[in-house]
Coordinates of C-alpha atoms in Angstrom, one line a residue:
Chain A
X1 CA -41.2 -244.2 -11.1
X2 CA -42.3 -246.6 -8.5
X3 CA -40.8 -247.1 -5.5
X4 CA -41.2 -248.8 -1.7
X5 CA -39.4 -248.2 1.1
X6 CA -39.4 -249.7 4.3
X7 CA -38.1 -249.9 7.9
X8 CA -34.1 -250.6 8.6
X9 CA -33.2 -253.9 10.2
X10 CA -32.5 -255.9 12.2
X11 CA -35.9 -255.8 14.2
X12 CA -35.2 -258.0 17.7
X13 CA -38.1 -259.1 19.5
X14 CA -38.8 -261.8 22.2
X15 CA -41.1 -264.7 21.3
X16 CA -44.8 -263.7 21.6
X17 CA -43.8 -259.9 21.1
X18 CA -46.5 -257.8 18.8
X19 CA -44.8 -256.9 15.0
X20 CA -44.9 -254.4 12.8
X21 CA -42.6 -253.5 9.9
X22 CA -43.6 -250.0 8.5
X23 CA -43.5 -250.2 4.5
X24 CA -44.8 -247.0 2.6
X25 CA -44.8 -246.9 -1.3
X26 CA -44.7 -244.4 -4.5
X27 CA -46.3 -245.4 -7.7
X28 CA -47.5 -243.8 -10.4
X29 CA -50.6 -245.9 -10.9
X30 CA -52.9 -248.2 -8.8
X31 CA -50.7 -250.8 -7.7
X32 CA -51.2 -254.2 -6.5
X33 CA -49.0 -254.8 -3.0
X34 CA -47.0 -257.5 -1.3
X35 CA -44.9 -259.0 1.3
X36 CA -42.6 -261.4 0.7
X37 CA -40.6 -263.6 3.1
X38 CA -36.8 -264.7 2.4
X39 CA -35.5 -267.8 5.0
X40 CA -32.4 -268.5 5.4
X41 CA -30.6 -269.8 2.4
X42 CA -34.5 -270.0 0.2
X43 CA -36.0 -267.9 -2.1
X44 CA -39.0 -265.4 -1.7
X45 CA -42.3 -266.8 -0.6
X46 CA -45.7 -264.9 -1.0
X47 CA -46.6 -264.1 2.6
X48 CA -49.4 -262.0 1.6
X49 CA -51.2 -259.4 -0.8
X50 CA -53.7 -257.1 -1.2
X51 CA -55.2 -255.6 -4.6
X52 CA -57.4 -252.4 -3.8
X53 CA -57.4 -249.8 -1.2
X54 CA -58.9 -250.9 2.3
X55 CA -58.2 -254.7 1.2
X56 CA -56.4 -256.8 4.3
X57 CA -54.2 -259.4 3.2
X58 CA -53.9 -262.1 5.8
X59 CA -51.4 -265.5 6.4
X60 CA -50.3 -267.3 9.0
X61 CA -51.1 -265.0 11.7
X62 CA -49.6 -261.8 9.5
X63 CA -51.6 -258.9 8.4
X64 CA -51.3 -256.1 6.2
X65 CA -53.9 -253.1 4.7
X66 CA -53.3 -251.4 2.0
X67 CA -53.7 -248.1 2.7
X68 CA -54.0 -245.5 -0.3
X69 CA -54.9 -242.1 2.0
X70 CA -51.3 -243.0 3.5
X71 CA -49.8 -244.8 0.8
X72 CA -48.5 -247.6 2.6
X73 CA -48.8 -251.3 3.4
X74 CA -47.7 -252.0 7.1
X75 CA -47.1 -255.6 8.7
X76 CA -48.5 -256.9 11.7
X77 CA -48.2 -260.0 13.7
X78 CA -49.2 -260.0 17.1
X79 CA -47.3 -262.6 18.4
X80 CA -44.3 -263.9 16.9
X81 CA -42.2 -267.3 17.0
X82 CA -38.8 -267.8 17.0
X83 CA -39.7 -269.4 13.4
X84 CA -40.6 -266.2 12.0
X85 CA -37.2 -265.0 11.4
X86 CA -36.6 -264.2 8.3
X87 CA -35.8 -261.2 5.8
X88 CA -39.1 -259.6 4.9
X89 CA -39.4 -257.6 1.3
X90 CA -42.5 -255.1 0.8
X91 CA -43.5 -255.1 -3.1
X92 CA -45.5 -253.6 -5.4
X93 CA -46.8 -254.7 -9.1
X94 CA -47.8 -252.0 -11.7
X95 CA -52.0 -253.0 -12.4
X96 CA -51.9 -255.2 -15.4
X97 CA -48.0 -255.6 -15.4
X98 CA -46.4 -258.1 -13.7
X99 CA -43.0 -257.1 -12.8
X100 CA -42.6 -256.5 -9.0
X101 CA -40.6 -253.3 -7.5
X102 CA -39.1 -254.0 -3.9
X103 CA -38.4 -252.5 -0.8
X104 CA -34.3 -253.3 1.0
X105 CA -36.1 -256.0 2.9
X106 CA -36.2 -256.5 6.9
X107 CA -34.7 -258.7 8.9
X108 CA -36.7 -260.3 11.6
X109 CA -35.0 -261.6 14.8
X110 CA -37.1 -263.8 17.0
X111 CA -35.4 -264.6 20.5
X112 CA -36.6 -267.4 22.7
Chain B
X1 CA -45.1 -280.2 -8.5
X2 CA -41.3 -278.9 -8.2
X3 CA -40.4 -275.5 -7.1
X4 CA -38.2 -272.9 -9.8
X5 CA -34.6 -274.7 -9.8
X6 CA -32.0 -272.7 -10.5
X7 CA -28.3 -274.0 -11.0
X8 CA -25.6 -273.5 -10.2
X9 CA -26.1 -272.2 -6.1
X10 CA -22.9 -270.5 -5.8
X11 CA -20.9 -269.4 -8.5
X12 CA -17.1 -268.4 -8.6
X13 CA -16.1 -266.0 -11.6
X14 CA -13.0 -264.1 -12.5
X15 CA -12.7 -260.9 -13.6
X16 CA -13.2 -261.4 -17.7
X17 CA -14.7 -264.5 -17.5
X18 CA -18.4 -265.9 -18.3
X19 CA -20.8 -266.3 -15.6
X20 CA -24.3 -268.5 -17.2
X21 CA -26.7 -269.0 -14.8
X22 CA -30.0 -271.1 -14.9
X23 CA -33.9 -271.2 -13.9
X24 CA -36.0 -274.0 -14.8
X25 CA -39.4 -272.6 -13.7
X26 CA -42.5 -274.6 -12.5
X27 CA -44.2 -276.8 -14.6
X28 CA -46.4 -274.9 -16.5
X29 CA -45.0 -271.4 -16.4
X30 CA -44.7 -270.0 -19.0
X31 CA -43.3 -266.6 -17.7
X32 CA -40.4 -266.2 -16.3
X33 CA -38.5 -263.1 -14.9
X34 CA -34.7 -262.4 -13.2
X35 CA -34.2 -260.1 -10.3
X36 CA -30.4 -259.3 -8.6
X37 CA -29.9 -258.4 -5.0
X38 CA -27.0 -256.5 -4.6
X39 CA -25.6 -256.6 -1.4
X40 CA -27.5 -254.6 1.3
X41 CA -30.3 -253.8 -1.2
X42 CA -34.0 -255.3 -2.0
X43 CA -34.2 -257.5 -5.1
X44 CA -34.0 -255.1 -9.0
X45 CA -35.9 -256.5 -11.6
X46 CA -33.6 -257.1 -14.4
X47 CA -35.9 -258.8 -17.4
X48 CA -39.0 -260.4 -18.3
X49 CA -39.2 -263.2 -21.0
X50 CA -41.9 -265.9 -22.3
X51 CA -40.9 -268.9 -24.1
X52 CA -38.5 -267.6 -27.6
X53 CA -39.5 -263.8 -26.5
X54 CA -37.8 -261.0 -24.4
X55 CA -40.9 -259.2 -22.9
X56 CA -39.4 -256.2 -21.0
X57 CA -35.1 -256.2 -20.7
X58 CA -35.5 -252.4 -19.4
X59 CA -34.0 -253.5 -16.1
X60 CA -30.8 -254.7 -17.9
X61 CA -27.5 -253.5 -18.0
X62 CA -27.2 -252.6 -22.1
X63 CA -23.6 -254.7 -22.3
X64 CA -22.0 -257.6 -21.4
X65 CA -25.5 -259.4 -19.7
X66 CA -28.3 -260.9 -22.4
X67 CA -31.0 -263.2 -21.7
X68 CA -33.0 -266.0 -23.1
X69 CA -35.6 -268.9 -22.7
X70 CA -35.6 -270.7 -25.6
X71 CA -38.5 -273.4 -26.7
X72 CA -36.8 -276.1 -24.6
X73 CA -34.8 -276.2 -22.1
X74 CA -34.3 -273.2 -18.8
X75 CA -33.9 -270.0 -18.7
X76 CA -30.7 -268.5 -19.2
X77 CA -28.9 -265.6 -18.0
X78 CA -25.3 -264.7 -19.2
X79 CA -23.0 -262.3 -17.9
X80 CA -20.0 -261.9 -20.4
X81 CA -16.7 -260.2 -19.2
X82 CA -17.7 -260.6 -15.2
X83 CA -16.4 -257.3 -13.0
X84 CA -16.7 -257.5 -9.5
X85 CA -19.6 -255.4 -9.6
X86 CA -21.6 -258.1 -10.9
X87 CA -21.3 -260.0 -7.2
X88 CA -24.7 -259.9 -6.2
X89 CA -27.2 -262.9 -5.6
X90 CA -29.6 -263.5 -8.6
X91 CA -33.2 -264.7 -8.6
X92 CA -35.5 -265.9 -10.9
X93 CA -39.5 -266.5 -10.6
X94 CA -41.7 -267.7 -12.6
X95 CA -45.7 -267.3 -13.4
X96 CA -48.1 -269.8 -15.2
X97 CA -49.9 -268.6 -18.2
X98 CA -53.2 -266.8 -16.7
X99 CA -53.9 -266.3 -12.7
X100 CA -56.5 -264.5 -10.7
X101 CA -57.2 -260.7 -11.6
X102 CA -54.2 -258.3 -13.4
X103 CA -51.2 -260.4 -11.1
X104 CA -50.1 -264.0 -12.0
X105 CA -48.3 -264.9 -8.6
X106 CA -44.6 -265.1 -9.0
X107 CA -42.6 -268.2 -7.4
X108 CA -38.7 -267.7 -6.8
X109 CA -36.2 -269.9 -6.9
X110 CA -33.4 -269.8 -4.0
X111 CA -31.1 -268.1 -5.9
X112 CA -27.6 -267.8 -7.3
X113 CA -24.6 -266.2 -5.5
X114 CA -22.3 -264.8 -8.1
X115 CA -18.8 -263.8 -6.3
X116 CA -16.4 -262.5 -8.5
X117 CA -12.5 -262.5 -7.8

């Protein structure tokens, strides 16, 4: 079955510090991947997705490849805010099915 | 255009009562799917439905929870019999008929917090 699975929280970082939040996955097909973020007290947004191998998903400074040689789906931000923190979920969709499998989620914390 | 509502935001159960929880999704969507984070874990999927029809329920527990979205009127998702197990936030998203490629973006709601006593 499918599966993702990325890095334990809490990640603490200092405003401006470079991000990354490892996510690796396990599916039996060709997925489509995701991140999502969670703010306090909201639901999920889309941050970001990518649909093929080699594509780079990109918002609001965030980054992510899709990687199929390593199977995974990393996030990068090279300079964070203090606004940033949040819960972040890695997720991936079946090709052609819409249902969304995700990882325990991250939880950012941005530090003046 | 309004986000997915869903009502109530917190919810305080029993042990052996009814927990009924609701998702009106976006205008438009047609689609509409429930996901529970347990504590400490990501988000399950649970079950898909569209308008009258239960698409994919193969994330749901086989008692005590069903599921509906009937022609009018939100989403619905009843827990009978409530155990303290069933403590968990719950989610819904939705998805408009047709988007770009095989993926029809899902918006969430912000979730209900089931506690059970």
């Amino acid at each position: 079955g499918n599966s993702v699975t990325q890095m334990e929280g809490p990640v603490t970082l200092s405003e401006e510090a470079f991000l990354t939040i490892n996510c690796t996955y396990t599916a039996t097909g060709y997925p489509s991947l995701f991140w999502y973020v969670q703010y306090p007290g909201e639901g999920l947004q889309l941050l970001l997705k990518a649909t093929k191998a080699d594509d780079k998903g990109s918002n609001k400074g965030f980054e992510a490849t899709y990687r199929k040689e390593t199977t995974s789906f990393h996030l990068e931000k090279g300079s964070v805010q203090v606004s940033d923190s949040a819960v972040y979920f890695c997720a991936l969709s079946d090709q052609g099915y819409s249902t969304l499998t995700f990882g325990k989620g991250t939880m950012l914390l941005v530090s003046p | 255009n309004a986000g997915v509502m869903q009502n109530p935001r917190h919810l305080v159960r029993r042990r052996g009562q009814e927990a009924r929880l609701r998702c009106s999704p976006m205008k438009g969507h047609s689609h509409v799917y429930w996901y529970r984070q347990l504590p400490e874990e990501g988000l399950k999927f649970m079950v898909y439905l569209q308008k009258e029809n239960i698409i994919d329920e193969s994330g749901m527990p086989k008692e005590r929870f069903s599921a509906e979205f009937p022609k009018e009127g939100p989403s619905i998702l009843r827990i009978q019999q409530v155990v303290r197990g069933d403590s968990a936030a719950y989610f819904c998203a939705s998805s408009p008929i047709s988007g770009e490629g095989p993926y029809n973006e899902q918006f969430f709601g912000p979730g209900t917090r089931l506690t059970v006593l």
